[in-house]
PDB file of N, CA and C in Angstrom:
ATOM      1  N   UNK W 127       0.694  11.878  10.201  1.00  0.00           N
ATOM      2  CA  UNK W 127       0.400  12.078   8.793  1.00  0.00           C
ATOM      3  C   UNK W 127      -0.685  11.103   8.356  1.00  0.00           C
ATOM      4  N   UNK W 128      -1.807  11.624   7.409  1.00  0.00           N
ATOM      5  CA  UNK W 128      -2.733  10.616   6.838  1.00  0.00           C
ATOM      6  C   UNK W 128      -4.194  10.785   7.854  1.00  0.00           C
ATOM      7  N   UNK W 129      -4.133  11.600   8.794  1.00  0.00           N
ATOM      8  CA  UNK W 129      -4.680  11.782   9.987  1.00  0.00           C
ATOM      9  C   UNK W 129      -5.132  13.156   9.963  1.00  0.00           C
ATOM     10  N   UNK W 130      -4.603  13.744  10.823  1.00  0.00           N
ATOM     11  CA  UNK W 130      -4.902  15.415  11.354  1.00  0.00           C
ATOM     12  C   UNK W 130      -3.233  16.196  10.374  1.00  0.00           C
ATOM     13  N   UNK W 131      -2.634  15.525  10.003  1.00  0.00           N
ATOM     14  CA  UNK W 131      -1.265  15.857   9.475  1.00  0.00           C
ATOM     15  C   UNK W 131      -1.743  15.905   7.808  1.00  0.00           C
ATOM     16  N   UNK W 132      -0.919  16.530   6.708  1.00  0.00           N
ATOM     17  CA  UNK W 132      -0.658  16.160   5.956  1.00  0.00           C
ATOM     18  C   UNK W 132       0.216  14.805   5.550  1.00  0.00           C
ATOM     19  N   UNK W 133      -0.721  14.153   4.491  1.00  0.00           N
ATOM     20  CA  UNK W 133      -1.977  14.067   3.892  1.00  0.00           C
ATOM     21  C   UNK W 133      -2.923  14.098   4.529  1.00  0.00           C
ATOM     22  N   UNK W 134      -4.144  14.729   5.192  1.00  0.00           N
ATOM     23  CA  UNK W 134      -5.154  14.531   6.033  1.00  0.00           C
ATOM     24  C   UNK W 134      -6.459  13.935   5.367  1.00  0.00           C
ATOM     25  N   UNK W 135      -7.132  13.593   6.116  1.00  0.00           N
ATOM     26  CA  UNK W 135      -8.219  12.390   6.146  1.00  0.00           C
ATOM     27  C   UNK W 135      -8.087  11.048   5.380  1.00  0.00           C
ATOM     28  N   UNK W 136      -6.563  10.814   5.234  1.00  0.00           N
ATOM     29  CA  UNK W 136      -6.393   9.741   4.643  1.00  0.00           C
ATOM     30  C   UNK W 136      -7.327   7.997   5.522  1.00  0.00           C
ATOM     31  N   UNK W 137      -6.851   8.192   7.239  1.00  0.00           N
ATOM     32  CA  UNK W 137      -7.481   7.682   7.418  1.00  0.00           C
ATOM     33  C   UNK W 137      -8.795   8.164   8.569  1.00  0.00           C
ATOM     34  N   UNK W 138      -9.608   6.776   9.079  1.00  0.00           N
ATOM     35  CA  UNK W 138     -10.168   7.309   9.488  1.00  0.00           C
ATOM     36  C   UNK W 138     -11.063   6.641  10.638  1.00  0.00           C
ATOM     37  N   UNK W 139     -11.437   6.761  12.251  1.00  0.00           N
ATOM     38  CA  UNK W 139     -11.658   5.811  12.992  1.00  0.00           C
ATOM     39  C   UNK W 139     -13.444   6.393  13.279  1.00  0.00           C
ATOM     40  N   UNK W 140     -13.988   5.117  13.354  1.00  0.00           N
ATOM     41  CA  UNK W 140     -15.390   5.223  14.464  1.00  0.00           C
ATOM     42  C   UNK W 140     -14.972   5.249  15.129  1.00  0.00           C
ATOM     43  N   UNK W 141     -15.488   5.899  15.861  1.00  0.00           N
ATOM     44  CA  UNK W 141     -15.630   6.728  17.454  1.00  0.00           C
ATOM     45  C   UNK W 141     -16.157   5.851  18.474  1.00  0.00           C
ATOM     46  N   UNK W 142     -17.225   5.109  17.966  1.00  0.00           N
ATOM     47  CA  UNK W 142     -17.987   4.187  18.662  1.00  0.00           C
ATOM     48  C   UNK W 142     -16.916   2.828  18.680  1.00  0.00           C
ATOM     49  N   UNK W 143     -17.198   2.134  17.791  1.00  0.00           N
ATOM     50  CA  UNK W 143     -16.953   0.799  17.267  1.00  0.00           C
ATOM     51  C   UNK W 143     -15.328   0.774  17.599  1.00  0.00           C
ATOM     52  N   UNK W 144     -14.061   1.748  17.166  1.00  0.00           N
ATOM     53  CA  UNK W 144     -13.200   1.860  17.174  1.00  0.00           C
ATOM     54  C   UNK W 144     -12.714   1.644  16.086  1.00  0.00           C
ATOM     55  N   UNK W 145     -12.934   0.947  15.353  1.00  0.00           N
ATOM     56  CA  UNK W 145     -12.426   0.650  13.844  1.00  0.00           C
ATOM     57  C   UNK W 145     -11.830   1.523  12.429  1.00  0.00           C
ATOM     58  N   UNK W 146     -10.616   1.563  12.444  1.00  0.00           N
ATOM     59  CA  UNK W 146     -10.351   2.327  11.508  1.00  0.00           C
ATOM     60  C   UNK W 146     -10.518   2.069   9.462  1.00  0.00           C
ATOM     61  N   UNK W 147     -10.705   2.906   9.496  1.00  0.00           N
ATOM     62  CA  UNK W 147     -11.242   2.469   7.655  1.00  0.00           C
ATOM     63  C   UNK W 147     -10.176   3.802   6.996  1.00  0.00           C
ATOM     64  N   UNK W 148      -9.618   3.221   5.816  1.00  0.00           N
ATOM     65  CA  UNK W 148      -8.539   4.110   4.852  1.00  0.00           C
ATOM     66  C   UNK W 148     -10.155   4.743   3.955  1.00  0.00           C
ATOM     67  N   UNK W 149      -9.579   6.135   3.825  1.00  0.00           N
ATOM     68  CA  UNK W 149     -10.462   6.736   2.800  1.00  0.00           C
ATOM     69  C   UNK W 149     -10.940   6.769   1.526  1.00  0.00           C
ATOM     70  N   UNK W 150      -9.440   6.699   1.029  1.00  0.00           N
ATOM     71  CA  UNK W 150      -9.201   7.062   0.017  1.00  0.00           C
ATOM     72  C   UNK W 150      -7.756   5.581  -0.857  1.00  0.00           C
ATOM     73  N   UNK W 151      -7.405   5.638  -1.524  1.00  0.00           N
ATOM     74  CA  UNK W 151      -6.714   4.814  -2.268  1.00  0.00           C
ATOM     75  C   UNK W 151      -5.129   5.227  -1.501  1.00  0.00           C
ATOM     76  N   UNK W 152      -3.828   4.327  -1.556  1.00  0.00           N
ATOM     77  CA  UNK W 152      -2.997   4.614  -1.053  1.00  0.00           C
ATOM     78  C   UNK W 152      -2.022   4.139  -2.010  1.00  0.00           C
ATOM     79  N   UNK W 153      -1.080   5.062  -2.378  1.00  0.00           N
ATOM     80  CA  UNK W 153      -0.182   4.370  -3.885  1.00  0.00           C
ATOM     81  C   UNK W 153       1.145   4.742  -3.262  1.00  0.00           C
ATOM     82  N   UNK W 154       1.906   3.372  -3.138  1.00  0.00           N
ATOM     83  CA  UNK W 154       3.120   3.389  -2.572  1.00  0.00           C
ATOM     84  C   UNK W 154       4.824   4.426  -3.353  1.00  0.00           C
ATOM     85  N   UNK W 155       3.905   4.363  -4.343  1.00  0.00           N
ATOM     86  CA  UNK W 155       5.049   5.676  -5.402  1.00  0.00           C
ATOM     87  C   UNK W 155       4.493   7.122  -4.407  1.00  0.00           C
ATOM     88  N   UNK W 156       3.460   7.215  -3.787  1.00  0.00           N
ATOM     89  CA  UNK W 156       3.450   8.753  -3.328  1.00  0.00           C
ATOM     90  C   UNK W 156       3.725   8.369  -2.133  1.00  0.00           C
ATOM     91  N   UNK W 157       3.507   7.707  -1.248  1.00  0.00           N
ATOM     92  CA  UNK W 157       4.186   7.584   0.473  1.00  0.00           C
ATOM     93  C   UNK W 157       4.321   5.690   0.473  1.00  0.00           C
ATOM     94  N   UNK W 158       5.464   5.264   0.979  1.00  0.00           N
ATOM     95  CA  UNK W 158       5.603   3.906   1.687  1.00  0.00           C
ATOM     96  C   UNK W 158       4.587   3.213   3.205  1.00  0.00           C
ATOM     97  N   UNK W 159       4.809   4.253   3.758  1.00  0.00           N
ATOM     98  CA  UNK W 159       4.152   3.978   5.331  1.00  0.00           C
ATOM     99  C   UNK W 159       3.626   5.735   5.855  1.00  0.00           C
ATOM    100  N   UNK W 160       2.882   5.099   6.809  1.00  0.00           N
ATOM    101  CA  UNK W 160       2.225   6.457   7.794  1.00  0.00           C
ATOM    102  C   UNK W 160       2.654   5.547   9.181  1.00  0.00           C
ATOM    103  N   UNK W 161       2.679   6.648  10.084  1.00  0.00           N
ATOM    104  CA  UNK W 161       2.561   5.972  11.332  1.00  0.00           C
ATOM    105  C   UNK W 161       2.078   7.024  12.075  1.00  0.00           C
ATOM    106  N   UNK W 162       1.148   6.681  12.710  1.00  0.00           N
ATOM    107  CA  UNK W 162       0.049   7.187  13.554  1.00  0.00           C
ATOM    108  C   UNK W 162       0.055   6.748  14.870  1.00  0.00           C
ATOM    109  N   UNK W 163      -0.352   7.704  15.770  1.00  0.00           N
ATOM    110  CA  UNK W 163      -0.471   7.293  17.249  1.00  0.00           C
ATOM    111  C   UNK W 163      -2.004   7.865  17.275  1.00  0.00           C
ATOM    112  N   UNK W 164      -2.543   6.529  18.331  1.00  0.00           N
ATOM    113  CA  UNK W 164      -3.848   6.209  18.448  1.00  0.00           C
ATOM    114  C   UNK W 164      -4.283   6.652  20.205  1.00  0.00           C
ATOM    115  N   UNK W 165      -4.983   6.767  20.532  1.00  0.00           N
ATOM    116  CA  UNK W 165      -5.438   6.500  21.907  1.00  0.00           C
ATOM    117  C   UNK W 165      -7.197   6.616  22.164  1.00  0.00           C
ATOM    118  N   UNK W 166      -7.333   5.618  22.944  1.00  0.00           N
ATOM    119  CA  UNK W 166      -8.919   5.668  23.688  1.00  0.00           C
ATOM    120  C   UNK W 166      -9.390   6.522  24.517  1.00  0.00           C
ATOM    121  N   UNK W 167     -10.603   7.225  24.780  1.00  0.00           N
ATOM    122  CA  UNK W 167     -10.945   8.543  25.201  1.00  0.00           C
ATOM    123  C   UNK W 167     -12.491   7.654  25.551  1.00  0.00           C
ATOM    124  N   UNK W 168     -12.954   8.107  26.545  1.00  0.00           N
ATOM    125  CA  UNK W 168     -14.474   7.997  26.713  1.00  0.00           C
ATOM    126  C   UNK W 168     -15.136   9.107  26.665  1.00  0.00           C
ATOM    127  N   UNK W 169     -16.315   8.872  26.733  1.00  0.00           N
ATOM    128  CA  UNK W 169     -17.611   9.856  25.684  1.00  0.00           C
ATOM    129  C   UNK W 169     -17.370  11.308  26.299  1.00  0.00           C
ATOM    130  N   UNK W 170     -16.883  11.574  27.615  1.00  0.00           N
ATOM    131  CA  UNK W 170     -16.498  12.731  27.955  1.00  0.00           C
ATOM    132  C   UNK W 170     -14.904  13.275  27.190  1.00  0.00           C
ATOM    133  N   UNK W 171     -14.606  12.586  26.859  1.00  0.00           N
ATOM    134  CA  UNK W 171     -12.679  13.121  25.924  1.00  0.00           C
ATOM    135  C   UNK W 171     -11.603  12.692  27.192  1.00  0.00           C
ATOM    136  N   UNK W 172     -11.917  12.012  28.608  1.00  0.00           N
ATOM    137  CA  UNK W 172     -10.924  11.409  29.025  1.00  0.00           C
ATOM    138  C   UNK W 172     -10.472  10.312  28.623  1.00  0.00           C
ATOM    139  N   UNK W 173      -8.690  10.542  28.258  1.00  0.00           N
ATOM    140  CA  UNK W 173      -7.816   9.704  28.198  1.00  0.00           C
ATOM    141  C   UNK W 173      -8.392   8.319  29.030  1.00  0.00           C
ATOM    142  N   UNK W 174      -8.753   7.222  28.330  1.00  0.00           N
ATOM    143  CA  UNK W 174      -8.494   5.877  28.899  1.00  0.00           C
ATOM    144  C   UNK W 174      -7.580   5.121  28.656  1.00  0.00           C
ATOM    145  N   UNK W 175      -6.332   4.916  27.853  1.00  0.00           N
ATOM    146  CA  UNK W 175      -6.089   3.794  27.746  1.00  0.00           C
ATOM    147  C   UNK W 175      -4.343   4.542  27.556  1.00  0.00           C
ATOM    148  N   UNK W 176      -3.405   4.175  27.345  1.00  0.00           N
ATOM    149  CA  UNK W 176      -1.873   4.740  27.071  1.00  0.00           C
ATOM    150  C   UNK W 176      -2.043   5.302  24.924  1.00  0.00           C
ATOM    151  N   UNK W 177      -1.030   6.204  24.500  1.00  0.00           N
ATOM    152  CA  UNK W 177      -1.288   6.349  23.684  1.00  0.00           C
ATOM    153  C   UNK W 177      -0.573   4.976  22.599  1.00  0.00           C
ATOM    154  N   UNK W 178      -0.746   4.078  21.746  1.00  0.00           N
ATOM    155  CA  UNK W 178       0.148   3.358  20.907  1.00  0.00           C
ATOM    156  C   UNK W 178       0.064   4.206  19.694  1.00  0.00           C
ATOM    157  N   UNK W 179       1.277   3.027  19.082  1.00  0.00           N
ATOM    158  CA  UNK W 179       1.917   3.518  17.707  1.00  0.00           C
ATOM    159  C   UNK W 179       1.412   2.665  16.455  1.00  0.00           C
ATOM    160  N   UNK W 180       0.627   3.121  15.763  1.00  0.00           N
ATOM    161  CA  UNK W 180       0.213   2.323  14.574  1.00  0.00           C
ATOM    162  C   UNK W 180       1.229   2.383  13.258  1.00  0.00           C
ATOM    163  N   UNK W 181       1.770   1.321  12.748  1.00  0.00           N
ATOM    164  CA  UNK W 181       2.777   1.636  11.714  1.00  0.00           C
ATOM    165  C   UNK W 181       2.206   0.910  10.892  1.00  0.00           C
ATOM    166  N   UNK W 182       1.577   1.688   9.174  1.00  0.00           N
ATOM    167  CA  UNK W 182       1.082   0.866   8.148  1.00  0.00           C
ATOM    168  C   UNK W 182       2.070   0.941   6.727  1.00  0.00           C
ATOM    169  N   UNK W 183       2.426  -0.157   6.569  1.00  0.00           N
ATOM    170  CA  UNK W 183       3.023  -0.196   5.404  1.00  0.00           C
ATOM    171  C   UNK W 183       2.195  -0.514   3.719  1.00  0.00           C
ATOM    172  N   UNK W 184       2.435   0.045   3.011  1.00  0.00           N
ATOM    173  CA  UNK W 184       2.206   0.593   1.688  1.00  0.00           C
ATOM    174  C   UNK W 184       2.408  -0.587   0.941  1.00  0.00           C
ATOM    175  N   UNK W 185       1.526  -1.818   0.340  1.00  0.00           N
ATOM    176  CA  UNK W 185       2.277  -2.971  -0.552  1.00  0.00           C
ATOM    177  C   UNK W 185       2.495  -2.299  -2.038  1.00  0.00           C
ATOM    178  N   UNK W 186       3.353  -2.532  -2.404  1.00  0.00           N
ATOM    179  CA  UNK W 186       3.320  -2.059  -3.920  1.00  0.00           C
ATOM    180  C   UNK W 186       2.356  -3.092  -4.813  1.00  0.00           C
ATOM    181  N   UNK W 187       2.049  -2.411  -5.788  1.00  0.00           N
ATOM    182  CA  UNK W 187       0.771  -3.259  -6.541  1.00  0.00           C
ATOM    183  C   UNK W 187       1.714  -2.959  -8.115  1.00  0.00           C
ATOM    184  N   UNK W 188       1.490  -3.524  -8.818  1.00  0.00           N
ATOM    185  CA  UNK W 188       1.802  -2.720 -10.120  1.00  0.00           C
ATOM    186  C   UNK W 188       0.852  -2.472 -10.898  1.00  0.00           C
ATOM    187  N   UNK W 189       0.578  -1.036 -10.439  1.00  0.00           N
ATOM    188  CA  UNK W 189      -0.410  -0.133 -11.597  1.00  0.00           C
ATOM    189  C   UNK W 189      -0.166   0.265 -12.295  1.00  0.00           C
ATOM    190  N   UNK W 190       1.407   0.369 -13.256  1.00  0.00           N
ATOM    191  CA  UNK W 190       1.070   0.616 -14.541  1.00  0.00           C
ATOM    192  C   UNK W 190       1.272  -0.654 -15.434  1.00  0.00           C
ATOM    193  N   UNK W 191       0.445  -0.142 -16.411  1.00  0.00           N
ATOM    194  CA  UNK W 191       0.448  -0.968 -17.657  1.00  0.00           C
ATOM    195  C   UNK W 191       2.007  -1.178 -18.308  1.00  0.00           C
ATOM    196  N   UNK W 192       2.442  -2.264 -19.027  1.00  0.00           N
ATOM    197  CA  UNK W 192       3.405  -2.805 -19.561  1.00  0.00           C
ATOM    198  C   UNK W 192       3.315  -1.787 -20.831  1.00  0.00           C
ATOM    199  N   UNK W 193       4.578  -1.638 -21.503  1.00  0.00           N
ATOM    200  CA  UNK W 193       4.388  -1.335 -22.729  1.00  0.00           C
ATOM    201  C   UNK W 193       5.316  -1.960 -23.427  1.00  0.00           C
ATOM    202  N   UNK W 194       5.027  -2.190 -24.680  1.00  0.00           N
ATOM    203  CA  UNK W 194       5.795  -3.028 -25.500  1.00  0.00           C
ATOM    204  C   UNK W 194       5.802  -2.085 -27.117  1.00  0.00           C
ATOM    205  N   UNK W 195       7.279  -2.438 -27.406  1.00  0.00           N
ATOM    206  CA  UNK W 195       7.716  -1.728 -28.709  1.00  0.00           C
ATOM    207  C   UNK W 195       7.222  -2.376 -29.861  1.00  0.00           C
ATOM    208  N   UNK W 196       6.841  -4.028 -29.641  1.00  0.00           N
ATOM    209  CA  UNK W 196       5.912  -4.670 -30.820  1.00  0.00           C
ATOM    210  C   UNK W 196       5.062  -4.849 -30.689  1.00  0.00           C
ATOM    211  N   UNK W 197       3.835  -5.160 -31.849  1.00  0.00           N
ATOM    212  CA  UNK W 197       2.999  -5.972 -31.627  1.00  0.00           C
ATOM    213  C   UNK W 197       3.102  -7.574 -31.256  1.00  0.00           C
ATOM    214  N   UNK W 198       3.951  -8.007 -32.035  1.00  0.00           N
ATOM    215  CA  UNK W 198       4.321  -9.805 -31.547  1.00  0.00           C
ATOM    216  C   UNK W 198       5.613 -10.180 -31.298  1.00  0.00           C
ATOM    217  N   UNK W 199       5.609 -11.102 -31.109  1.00  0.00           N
ATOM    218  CA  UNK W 199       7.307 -11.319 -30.275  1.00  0.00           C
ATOM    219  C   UNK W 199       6.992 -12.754 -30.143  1.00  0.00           C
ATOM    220  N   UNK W 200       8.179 -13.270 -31.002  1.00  0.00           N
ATOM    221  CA  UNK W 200       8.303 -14.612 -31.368  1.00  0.00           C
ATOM    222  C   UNK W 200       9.555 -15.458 -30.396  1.00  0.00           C
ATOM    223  N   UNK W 201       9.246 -16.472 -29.912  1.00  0.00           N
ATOM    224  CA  UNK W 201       9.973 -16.701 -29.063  1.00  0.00           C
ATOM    225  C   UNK W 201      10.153 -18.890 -29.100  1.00  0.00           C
ATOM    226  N   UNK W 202      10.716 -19.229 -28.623  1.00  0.00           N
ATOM    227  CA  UNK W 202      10.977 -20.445 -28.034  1.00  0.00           C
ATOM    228  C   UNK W 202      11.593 -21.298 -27.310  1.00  0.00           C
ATOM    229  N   UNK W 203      10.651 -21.838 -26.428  1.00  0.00           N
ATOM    230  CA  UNK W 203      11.808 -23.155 -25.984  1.00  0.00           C
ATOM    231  C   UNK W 203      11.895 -24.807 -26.090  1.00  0.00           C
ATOM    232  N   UNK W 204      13.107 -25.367 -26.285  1.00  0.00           N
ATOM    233  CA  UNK W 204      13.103 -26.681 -26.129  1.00  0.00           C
ATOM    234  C   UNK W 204      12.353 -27.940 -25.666  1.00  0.00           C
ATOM    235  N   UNK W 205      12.140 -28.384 -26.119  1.00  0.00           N
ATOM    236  CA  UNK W 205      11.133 -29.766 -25.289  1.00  0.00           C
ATOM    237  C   UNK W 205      11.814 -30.383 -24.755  1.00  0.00           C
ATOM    238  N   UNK W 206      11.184 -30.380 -23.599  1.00  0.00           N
ATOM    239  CA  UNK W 206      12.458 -31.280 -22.352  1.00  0.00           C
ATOM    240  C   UNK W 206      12.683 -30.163 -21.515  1.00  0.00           C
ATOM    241  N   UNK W 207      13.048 -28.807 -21.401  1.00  0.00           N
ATOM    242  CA  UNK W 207      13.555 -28.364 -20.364  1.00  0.00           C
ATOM    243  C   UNK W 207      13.011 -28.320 -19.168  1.00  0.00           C
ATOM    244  N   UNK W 208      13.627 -27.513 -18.543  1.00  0.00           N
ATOM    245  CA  UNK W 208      13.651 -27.695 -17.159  1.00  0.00           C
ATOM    246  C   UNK W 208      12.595 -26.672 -17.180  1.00  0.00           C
ATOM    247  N   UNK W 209      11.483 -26.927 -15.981  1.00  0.00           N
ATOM    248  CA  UNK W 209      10.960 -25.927 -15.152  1.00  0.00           C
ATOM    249  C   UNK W 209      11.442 -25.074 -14.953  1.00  0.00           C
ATOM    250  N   UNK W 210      10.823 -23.158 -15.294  1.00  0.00           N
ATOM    251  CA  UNK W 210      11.157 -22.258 -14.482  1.00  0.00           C
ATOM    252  C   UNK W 210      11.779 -21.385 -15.523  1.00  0.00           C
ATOM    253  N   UNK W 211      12.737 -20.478 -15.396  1.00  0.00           N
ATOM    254  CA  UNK W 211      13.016 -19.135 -16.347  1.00  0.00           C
ATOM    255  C   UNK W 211      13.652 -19.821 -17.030  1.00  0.00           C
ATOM    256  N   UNK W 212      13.225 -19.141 -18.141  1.00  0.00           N
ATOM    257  CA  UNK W 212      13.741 -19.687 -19.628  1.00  0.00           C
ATOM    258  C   UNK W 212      14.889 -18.378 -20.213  1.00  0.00           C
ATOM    259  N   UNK W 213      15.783 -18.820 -20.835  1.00  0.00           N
ATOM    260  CA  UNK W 213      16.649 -17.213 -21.815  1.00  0.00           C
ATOM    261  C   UNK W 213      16.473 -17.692 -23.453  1.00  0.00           C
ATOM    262  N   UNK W 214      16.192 -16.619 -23.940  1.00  0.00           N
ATOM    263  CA  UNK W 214      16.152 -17.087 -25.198  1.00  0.00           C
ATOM    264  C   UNK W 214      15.914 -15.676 -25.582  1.00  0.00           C
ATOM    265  N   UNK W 215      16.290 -15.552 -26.956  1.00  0.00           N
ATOM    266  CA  UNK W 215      16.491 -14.462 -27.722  1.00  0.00           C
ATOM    267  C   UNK W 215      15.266 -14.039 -28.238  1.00  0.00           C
ATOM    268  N   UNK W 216      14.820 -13.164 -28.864  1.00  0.00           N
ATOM    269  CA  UNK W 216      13.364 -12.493 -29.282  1.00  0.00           C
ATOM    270  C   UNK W 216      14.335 -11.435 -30.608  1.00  0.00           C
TER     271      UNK W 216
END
């Protein structure tokens, strides 16, 4: 998948160089991972090398925007506390 599979031409290798390059954008809400099997061929299409297993995982990013029910939101904390998560009411 991401290959010759659906999704196709997601990715994509030089032939020469060997190097694979992603096409297109990859958003972990529509697939987590692809895993692809690779193998080396010389300029005639013989098999050189065993086939491996490429497994790419998907980082999540957060692309959407926050939304908020106010415009401002009043908040505070103590002087003196401690480093790190605060609770306090809004």
């Amino acid at each position: 998948m991401g290959a010759d599979q659906p999704p196709n031409e997601v990715f994509n290798i030089d032939p020469v160089a060997g190097k694979m390059y992603v096409t297109k954008p990859l958003d972990r809400e529509m697939r987590s991972s692809y895993h692809l099997r690779a193998h080396a061929v010389d300029m005639n299409g013989n098999q050189v090398e065993n086939p491996i297993d490429l497994y790419i995982y998907v980082i999540d990013m957060n692309d959407n925007r926050p939304e908020f029910r106010n415009q401002v939101y009043n908040g505070s904390v103590d002087e003196g506390s401690k480093p790190g998560p605060q609770e306090f009411q809004i």
